[in-house]
Coordinates of C-alpha atoms in Angstrom, one line a residue:
Chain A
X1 CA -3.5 -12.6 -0.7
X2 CA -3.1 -8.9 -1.0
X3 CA -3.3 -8.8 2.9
X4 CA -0.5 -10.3 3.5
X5 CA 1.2 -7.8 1.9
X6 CA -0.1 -5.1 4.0
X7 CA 1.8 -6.9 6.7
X8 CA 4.8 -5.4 6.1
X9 CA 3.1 -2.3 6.4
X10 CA 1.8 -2.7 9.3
X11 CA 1.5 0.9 10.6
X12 CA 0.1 2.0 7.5
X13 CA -2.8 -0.4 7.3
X14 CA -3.7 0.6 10.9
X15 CA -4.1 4.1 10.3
X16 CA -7.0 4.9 13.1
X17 CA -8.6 7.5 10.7
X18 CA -7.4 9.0 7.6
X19 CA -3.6 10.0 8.6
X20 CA -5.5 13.3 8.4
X21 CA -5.4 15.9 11.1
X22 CA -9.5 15.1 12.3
X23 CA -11.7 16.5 14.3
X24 CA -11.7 16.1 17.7
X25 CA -15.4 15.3 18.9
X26 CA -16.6 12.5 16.6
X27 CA -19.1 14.1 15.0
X28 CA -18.1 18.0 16.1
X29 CA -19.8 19.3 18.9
X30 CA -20.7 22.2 20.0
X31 CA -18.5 23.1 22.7
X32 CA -15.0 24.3 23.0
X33 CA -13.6 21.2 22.2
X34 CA -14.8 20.7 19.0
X35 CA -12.4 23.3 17.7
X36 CA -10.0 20.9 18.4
X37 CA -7.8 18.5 16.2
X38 CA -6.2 15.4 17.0
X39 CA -2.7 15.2 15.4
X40 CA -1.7 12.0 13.9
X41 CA 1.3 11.2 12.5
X42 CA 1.8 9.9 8.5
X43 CA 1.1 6.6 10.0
X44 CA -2.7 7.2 11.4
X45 CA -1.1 7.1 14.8
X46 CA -2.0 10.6 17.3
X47 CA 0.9 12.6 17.9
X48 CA 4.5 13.6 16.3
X49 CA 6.4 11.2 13.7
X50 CA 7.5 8.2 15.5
X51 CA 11.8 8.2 16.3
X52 CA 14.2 5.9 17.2
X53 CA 14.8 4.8 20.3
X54 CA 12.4 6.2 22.3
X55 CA 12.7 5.4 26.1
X56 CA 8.6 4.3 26.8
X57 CA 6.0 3.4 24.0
X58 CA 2.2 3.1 25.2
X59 CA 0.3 0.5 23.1
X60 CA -3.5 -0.2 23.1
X61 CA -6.8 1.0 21.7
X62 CA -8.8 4.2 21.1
X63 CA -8.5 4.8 24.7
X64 CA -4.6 4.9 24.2
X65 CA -4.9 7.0 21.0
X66 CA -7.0 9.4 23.5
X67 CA -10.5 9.5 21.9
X68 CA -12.3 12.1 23.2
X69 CA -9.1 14.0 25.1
X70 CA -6.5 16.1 24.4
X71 CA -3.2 14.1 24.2
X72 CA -1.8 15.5 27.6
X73 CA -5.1 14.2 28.9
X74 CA -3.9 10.5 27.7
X75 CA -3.2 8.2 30.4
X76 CA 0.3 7.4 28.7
X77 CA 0.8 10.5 28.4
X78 CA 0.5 11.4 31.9
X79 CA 3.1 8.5 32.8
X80 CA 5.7 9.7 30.5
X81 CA 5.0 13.1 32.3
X82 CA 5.6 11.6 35.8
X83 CA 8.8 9.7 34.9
X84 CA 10.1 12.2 32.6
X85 CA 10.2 10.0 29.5
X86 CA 10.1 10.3 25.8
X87 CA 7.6 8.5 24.0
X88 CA 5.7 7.1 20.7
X89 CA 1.9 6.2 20.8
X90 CA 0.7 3.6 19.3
X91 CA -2.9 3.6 20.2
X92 CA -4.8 2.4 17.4
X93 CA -9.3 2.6 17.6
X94 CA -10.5 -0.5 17.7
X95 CA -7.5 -2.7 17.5
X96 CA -7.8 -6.2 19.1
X97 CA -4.7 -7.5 21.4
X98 CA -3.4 -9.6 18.6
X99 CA -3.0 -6.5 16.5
X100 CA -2.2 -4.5 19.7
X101 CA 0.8 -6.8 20.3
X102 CA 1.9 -7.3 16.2
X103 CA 2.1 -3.5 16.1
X104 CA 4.7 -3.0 18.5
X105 CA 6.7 -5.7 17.1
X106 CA 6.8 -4.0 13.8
X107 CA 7.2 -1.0 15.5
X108 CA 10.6 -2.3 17.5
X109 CA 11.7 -3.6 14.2
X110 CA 11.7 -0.4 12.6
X111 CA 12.8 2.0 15.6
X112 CA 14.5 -0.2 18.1
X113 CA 12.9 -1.6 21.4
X114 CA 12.0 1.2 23.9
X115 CA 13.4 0.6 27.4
X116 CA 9.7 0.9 28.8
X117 CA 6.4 -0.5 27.6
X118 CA 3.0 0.7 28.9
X119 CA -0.3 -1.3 27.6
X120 CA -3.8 -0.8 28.0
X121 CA -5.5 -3.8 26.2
X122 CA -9.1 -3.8 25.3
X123 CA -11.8 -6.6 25.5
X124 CA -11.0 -10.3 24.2
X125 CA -13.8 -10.6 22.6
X126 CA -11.5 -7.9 19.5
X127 CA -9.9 -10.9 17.1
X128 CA -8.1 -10.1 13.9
X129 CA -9.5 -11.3 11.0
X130 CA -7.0 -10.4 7.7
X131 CA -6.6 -6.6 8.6
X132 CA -10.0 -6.1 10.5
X133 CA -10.6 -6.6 13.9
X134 CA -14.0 -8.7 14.6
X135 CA -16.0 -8.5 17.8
X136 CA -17.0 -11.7 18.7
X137 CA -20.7 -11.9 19.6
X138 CA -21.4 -14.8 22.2
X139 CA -24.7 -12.9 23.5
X140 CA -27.1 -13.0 21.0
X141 CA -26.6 -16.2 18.3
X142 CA -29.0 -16.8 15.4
X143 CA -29.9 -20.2 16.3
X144 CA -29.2 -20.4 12.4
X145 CA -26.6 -19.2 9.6
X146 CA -26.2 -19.6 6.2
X147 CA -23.2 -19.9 4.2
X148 CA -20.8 -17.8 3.5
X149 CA -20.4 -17.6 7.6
X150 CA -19.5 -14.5 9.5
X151 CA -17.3 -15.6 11.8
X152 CA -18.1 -13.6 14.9
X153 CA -20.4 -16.5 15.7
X154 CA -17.8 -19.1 15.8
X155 CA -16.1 -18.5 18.4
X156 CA -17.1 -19.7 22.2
X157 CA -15.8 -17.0 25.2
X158 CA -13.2 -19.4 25.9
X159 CA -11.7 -19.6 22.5
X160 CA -11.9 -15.4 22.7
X161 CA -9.6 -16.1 26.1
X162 CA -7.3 -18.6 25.0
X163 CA -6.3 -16.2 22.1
X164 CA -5.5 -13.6 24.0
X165 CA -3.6 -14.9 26.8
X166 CA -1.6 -16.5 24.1
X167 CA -0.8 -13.5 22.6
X168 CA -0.2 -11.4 25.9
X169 CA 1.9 -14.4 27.2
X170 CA 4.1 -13.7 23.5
X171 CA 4.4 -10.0 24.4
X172 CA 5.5 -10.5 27.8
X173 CA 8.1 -13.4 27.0
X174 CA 9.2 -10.7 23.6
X175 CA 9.5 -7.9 26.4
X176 CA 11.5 -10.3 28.8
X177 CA 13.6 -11.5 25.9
X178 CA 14.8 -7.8 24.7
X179 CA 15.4 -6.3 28.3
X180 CA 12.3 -4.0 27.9
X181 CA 9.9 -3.2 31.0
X182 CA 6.4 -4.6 30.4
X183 CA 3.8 -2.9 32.6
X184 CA 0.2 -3.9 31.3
X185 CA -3.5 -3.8 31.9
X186 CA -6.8 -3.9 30.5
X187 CA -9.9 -1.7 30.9
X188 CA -12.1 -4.8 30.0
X189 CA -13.7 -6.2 33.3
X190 CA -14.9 -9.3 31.8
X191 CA -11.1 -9.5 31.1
X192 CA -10.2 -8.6 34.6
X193 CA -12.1 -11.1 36.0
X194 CA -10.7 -14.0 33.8
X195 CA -7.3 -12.6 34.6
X196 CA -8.0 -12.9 38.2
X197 CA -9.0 -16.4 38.0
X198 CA -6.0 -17.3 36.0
X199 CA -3.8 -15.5 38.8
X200 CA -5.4 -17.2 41.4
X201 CA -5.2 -20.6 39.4
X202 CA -1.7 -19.6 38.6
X203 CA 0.1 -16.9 40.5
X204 CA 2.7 -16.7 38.0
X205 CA 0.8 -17.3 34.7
X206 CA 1.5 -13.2 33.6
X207 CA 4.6 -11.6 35.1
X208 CA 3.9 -8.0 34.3
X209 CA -0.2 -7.9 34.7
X210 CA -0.8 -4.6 36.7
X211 CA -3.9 -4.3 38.3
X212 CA -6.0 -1.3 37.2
X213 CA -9.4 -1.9 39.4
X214 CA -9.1 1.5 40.9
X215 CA -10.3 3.1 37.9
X216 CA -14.1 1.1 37.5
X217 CA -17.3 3.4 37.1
X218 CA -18.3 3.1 41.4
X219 CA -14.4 4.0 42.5
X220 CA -14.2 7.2 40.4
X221 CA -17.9 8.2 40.7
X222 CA -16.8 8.7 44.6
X223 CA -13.5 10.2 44.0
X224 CA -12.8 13.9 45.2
X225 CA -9.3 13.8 44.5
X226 CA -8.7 15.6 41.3
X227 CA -11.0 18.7 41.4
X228 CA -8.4 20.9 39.8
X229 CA -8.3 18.7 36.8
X230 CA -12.2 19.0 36.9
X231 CA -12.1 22.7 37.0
X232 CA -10.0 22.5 34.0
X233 CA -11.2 20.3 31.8
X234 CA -15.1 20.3 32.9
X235 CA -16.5 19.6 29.7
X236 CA -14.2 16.4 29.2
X237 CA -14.1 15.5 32.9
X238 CA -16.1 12.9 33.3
X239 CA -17.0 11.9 29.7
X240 CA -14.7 12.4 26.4
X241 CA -15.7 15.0 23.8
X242 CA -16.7 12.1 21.0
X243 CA -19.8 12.1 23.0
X244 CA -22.6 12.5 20.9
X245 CA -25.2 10.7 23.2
X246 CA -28.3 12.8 22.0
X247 CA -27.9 13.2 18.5
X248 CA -26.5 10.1 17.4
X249 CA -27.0 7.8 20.1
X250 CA -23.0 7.4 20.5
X251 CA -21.5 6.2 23.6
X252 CA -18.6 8.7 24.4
X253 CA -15.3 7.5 25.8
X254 CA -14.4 7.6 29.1
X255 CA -12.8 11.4 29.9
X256 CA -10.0 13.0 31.8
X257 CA -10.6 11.7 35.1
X258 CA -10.7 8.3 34.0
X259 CA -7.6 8.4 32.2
X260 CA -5.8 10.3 35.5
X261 CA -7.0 6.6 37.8
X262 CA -5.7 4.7 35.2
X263 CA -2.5 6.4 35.1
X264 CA -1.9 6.6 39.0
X265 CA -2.9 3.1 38.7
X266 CA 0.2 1.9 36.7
X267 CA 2.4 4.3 38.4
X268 CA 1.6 2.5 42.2
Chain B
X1 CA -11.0 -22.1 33.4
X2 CA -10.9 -24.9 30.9
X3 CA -7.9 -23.3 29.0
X4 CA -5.4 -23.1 32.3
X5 CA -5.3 -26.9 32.8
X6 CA -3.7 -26.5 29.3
X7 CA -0.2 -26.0 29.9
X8 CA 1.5 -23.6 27.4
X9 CA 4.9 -26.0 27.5
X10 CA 3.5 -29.5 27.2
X11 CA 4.6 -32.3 24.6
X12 CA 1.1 -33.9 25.0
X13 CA 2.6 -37.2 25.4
X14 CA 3.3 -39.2 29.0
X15 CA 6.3 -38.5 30.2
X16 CA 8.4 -41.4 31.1
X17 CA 12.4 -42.1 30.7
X18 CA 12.8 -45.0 28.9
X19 CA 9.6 -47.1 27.4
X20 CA 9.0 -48.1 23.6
X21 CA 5.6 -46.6 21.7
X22 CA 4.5 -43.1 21.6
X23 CA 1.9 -42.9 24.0
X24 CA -0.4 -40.2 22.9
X25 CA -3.6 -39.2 25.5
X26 CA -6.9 -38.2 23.5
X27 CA -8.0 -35.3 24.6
X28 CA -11.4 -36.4 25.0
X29 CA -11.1 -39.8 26.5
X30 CA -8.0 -39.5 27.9
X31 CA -7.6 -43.0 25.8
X32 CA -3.6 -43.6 25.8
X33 CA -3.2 -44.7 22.1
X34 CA 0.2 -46.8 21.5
X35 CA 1.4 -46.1 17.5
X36 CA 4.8 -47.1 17.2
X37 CA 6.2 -50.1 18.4
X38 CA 9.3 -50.5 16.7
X39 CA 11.0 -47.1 17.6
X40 CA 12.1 -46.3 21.3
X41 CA 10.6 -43.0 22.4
X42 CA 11.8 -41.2 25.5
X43 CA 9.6 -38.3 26.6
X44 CA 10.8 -35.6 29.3
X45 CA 9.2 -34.7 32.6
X46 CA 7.2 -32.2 29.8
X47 CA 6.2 -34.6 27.5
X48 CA 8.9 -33.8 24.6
X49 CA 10.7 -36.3 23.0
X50 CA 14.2 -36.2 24.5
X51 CA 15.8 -35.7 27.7
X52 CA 14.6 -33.0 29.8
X53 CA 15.7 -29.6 29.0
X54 CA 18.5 -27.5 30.0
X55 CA 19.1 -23.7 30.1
X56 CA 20.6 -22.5 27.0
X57 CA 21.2 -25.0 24.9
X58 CA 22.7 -23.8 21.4
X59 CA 19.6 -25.5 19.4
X60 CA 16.0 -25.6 19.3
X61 CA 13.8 -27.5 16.7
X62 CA 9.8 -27.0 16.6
X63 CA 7.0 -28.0 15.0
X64 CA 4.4 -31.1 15.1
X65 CA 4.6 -34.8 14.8
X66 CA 7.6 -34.9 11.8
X67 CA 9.8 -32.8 14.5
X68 CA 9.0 -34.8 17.0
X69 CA 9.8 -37.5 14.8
X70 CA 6.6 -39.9 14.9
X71 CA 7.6 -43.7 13.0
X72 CA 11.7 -43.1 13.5
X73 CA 14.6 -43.3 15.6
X74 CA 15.4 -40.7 17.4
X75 CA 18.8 -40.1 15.9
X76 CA 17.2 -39.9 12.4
X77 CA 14.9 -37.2 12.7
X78 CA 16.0 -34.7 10.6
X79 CA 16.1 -32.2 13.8
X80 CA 18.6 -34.6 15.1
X81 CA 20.5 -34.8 11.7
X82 CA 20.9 -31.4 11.9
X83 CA 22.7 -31.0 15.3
X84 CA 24.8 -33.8 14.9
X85 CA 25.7 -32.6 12.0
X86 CA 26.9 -29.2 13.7
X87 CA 28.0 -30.7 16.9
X88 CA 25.6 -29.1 19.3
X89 CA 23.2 -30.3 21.5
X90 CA 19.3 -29.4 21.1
X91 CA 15.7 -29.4 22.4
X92 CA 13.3 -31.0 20.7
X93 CA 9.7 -28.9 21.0
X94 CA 7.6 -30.6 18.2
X95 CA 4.0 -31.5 19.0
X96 CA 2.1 -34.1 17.6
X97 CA -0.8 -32.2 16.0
X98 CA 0.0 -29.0 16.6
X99 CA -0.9 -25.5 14.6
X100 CA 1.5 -23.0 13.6
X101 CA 0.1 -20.6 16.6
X102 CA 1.0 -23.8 19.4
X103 CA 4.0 -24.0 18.2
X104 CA 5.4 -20.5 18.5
X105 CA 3.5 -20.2 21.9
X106 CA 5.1 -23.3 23.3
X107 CA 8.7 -22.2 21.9
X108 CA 8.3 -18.5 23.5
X109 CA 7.1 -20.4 26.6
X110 CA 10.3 -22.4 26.2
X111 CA 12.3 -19.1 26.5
X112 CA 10.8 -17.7 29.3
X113 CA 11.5 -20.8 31.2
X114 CA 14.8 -21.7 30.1
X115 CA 16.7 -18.6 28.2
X116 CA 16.9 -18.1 24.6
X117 CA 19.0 -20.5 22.2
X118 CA 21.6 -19.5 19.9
X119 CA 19.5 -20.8 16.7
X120 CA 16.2 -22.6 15.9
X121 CA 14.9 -24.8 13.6
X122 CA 11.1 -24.7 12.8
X123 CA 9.4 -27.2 10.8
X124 CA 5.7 -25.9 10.5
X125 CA 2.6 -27.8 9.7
X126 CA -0.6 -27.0 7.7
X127 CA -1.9 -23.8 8.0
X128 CA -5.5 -24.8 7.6
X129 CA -4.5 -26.1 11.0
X130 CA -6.4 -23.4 13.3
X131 CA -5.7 -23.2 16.9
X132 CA -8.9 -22.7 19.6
X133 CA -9.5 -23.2 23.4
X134 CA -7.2 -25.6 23.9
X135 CA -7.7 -27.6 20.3
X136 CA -6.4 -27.8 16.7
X137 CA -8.6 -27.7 13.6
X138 CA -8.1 -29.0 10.4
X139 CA -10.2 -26.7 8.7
X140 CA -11.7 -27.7 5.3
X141 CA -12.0 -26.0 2.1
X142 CA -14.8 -23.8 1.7
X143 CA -16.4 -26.0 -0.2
X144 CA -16.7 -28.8 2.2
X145 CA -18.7 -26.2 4.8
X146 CA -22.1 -26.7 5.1
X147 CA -24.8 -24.3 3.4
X148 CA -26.5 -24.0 7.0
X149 CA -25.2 -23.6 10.4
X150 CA -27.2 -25.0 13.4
X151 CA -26.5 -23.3 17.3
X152 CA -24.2 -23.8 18.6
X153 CA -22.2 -23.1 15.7
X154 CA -18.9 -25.2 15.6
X155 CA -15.5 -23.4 14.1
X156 CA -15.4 -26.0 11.9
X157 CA -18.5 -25.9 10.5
X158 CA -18.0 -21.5 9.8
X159 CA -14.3 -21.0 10.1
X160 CA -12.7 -20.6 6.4
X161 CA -9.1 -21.6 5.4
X162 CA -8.6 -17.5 5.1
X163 CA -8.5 -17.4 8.6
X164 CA -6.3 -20.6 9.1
X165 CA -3.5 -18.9 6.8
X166 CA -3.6 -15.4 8.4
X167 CA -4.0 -16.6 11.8
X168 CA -0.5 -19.0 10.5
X169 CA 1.3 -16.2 8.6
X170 CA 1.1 -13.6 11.3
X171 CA 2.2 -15.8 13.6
X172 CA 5.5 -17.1 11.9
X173 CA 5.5 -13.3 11.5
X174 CA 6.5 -12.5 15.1
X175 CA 8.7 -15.8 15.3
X176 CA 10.6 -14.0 13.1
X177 CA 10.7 -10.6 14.4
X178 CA 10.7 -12.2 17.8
X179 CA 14.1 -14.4 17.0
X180 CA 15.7 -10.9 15.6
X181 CA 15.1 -9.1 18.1
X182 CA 16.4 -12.0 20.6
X183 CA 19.7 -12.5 18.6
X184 CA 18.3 -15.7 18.0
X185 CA 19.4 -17.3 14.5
X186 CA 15.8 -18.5 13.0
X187 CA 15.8 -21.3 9.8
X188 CA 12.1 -22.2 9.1
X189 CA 10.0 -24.0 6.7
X190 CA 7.0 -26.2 6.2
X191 CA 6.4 -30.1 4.8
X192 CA 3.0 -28.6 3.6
X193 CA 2.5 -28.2 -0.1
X194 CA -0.5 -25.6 0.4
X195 CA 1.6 -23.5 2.8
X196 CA 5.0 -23.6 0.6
X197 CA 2.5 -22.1 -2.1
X198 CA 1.1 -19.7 0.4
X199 CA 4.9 -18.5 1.4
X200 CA 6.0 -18.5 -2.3
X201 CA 3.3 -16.2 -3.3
X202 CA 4.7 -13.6 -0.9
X203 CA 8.1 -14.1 -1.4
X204 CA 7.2 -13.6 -5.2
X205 CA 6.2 -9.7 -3.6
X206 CA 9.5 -9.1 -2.9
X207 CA 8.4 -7.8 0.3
X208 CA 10.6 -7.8 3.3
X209 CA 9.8 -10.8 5.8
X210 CA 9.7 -14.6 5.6
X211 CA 13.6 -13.8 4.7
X212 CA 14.0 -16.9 7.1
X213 CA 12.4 -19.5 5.2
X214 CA 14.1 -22.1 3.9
X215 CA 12.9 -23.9 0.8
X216 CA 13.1 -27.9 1.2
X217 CA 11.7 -30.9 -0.7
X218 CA 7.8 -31.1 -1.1
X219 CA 6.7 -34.6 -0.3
X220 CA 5.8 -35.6 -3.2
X221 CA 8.8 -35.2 -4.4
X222 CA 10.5 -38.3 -6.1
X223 CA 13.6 -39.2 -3.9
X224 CA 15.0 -42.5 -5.7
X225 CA 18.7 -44.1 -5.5
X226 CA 20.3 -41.6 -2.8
X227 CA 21.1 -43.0 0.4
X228 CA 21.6 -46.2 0.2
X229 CA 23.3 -46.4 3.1
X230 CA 20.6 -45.1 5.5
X231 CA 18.1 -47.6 3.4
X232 CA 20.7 -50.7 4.8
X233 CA 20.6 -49.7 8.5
X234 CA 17.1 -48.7 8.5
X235 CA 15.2 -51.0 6.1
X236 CA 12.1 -50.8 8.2
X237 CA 11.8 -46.9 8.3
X238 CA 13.5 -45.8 5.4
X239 CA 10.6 -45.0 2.8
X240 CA 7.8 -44.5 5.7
X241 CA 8.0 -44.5 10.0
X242 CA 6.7 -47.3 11.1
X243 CA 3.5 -45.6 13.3
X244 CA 0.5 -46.6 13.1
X245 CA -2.5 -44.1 13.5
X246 CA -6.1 -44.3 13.7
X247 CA -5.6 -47.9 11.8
X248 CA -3.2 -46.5 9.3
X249 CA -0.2 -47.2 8.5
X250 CA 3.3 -45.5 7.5
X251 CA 1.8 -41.8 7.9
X252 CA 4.8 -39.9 8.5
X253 CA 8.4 -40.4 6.7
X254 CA 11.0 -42.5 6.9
X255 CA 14.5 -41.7 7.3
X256 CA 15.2 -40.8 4.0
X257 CA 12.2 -37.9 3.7
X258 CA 14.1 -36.6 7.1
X259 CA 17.4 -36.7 5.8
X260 CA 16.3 -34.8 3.0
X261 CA 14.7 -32.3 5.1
X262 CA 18.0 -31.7 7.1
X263 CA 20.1 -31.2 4.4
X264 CA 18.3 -28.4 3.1
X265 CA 18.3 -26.5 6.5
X266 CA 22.4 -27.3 6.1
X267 CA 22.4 -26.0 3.0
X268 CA 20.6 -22.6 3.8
X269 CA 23.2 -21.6 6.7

């Protein structure tokens, strides 16, 4: 079970990359940006070494760790900005909730509980399997498998649900437990909508769930209020820099103005 | 949504104050099934065994059917054994078929609902027990799953017991980390031989969690000519609980397996 031994070293195994200083565009592209590097501490994680007692930590996945933007572009790292706040970021590419939510448990452990917690989870359909996260396909099934299973076809939508309102309700009762402020959302609109349902069911189901609707595709195609940021940042505006849509057929992150809704969004 | 008429803080049993038999609902049929008839179960307004629960109590036990004590008295489980031996009062949180991931859930649900308590027991099932929408698994050994998979594929016909530990181990993980962080004083072990392997092998690392488990008695274990006395007051449950399950008898232990079980969470204060 040599997994289980990574456990311990939790941060470690989730390096998002190498540890490495990387490029910035996934592959490099040919504009500004690509002379850019993101920073990432000896854990994998983007910015300085993590300290102790830090007063806000944002957790969640590539779109936390900023893929695609620079780090003042980050939607955490606005926040911190706003209030004024120190903080560690513990975005990690990829990561499912249940990793999401181990990782900043490890991460109290080692530097003591921040007095503010900011999180951006991604899709359910992210569950851990050992160390790697597995994206549950319920779309398209073989109508047959053979043996030995992959086991992205065993679970239903509803099982993909269960386990990660489970572990969101863990994170929020561990938040409310330690005296730290939970604030969290999830760019996943599938999510949003079983969230919704659940709130509707249950109006006190999640205590800290913050709304982030104001940031889908139609709301900030129509938005004219950040045109300075767009004069600044053109190339990165609207889409990240890991776009690489034409030569490689990959689907760029969202970019700076995205990040500035979602922001605004937790700060209402 | 299915998953919301599941409450996160539910026994699974009726609730009633003062009846004999465990009446257990099948999830399916909603079948009430009676299995004991000899002890007397009372079952809070949350269908735990016990009276209903109180902020702050000093002690919490969890875990599945041996917590909640399935074929004995009340007074014998070894949850019990262990409060009366320290003169506090306690919760009792243990599900009848419950995995590893329930368990922690309901005890963090627990929490939010009625504060933290100064220390808890956990006494944790299988890991191959795997927790989905709403149900536990028993998942079987890879040998036992089928060469072919027809849609729709069932978890239990793809899901391996690799998965059952993790999902188990991670879990008991953030318990632990959970309980630190809480100021909560966390003893915890397992009545399943697999899963003591499982735990041994990474204590054998020397790496630096699981520092909360405490070793006690596998069941096979041989536990002839000791308490005697417990044998003369409780002839019938001694050896074996007197429940009856799915037609079989004496499933779960008797009084003497429990007392066993609470001395060594004594023993590892």
């Amino acid at each position: 079970m040599t997994y289980i031994k990574k456990l311990d070293l939790e941060q470690k195994a989730l390096r998002n990359f190498s540890g490495e200083n990387i490029p910035f565009g996934t592959p490099p592209h040919p504009d500004s940006y690509s002379k850019s590097f993101y920073t990432t501490n000896k854990y994998g994680f983007r910015g300085p070494e993590l300290v102790e007692n830090q007063e806000m930590v944002a957790i969640g996945c590539s779109y936390t760790f900023g893929q695609g933007v620079l780090r003042e572009n980050i939607w955490a790292s606005i926040i911190a900005d706003q209030l004024g706040l120190s903080w560690d970021n513990l975005g990690i590419a990829g990561a499912s909730i249940e990793r999401i939510v181990r990782t900043f448990i490890e991460y109290c452990r080692i530097y003591g509980n921040p007095k503010v917690v900011y999180a951006l989870f991604p899709t359910h359909k992210r569950l851990m399997q050992k160390l790697e996260s597995v994206h549950i396909e319920t779309q398209v099934v073989p109508k047959f498998l053979k043996s030995p299973y992959n086991i992205q076809y065993a679970f239903s939508e509803e099982d993909c649900v269960y386990q990660c309102f489970s572990w969101i309700g863990m994170f929020e009762t561990f938040c409310d437990s330690n005296g730290i402020e939970c604030h969290w959302g999830t760019w996943d609109l599938s999510l949003v909508n079983y969230i919704n349902e659940c709130m509707n069911e249950k109006p006190n189901y999640f205590k800290h769930y913050r709304n982030l609707a104001g940031y889908n595709a139609d709301h900030i195609a129509d938005c004219l209020d950040h045109e300075d940021l767009k004069e600044k940042y053109e190339e990165i505006f609207h889409w990240g820099g890991d776009d690489d849509r034409v030569h490689l057929g990959i689907m760029p992150h969202w970019g700076v103005h995205w990040h500035q809704h979602v922001a605004e969004d937790f700060l209402k | 949504m299915d998953i919301l008429r599941l409450d996160r803080l539910d026994g699974h049993n009726i609730p009633n104050t003062d009846r004999y038999g465990i009446h257990f609902v099948e999830p399916e049929s909603g079948k009430k099934t009676i299995l004991d008839k000899t002890n007397r179960y009372i079952f809070n307004s949350l269908g735990f065994r016990g009276e209903d629960f109180s902020k702050n109590k000093d002690m919490v036990a969890i875990g599945c059917s041996f917590t909640l004590g399935q074929g004995v008295p009340y007074d014998r489980v070894w949850s019990s054994v262990v409060a009366d031996a320290l003169g506090i009062e306690y919760d009792n949180l243990g599900v009848r078929g419950a995995s590893v991931h329930q368990i922690v859930a309901g005890f963090l649900e627990y929490c939010k609902r009625f504060g933290t308590p100064k220390r808890v027991y956990a006494l944790m099932p299988s890991f191959y027990r795997a927790v989905f929408a709403g149900y536990p698994l028993d998942i079987g050994s890879d040998s036992s799953l089928p060469k072919y998979s027809k849609f729709p594929h069932k978890p239990e016909n793809i899901i391996t017991r690799d998965f059952g530990i993790w999902q188990a181990l991670t879990t008991i993980r953030f318990l632990e980390e959970y309980c630190r962080a809480a100021g909560i004083s966390l003893a915890w072990s397992t009545w399943d031989g697999d899963a003591k392997d499982c735990v041994q092998e990474i204590l054998e690392q020397k790496i630096s969690f699981f520092t909360n488990y405490v070793n006690t008695p596998h069941i096979g274990d041989r536990l002839d000519g000791c308490h005697q006395e417990l044998r003369e007051m409780y002839p019938n449950n001694f050896d074996a609980g007197t429940d009856v399950e799915l037609g079989e008898s004496h499933i779960h232990w008797g009084v003497h397996q429990h007392a066993h079980f609470a001395q060594s969470f004594l023993d590892a204060r």
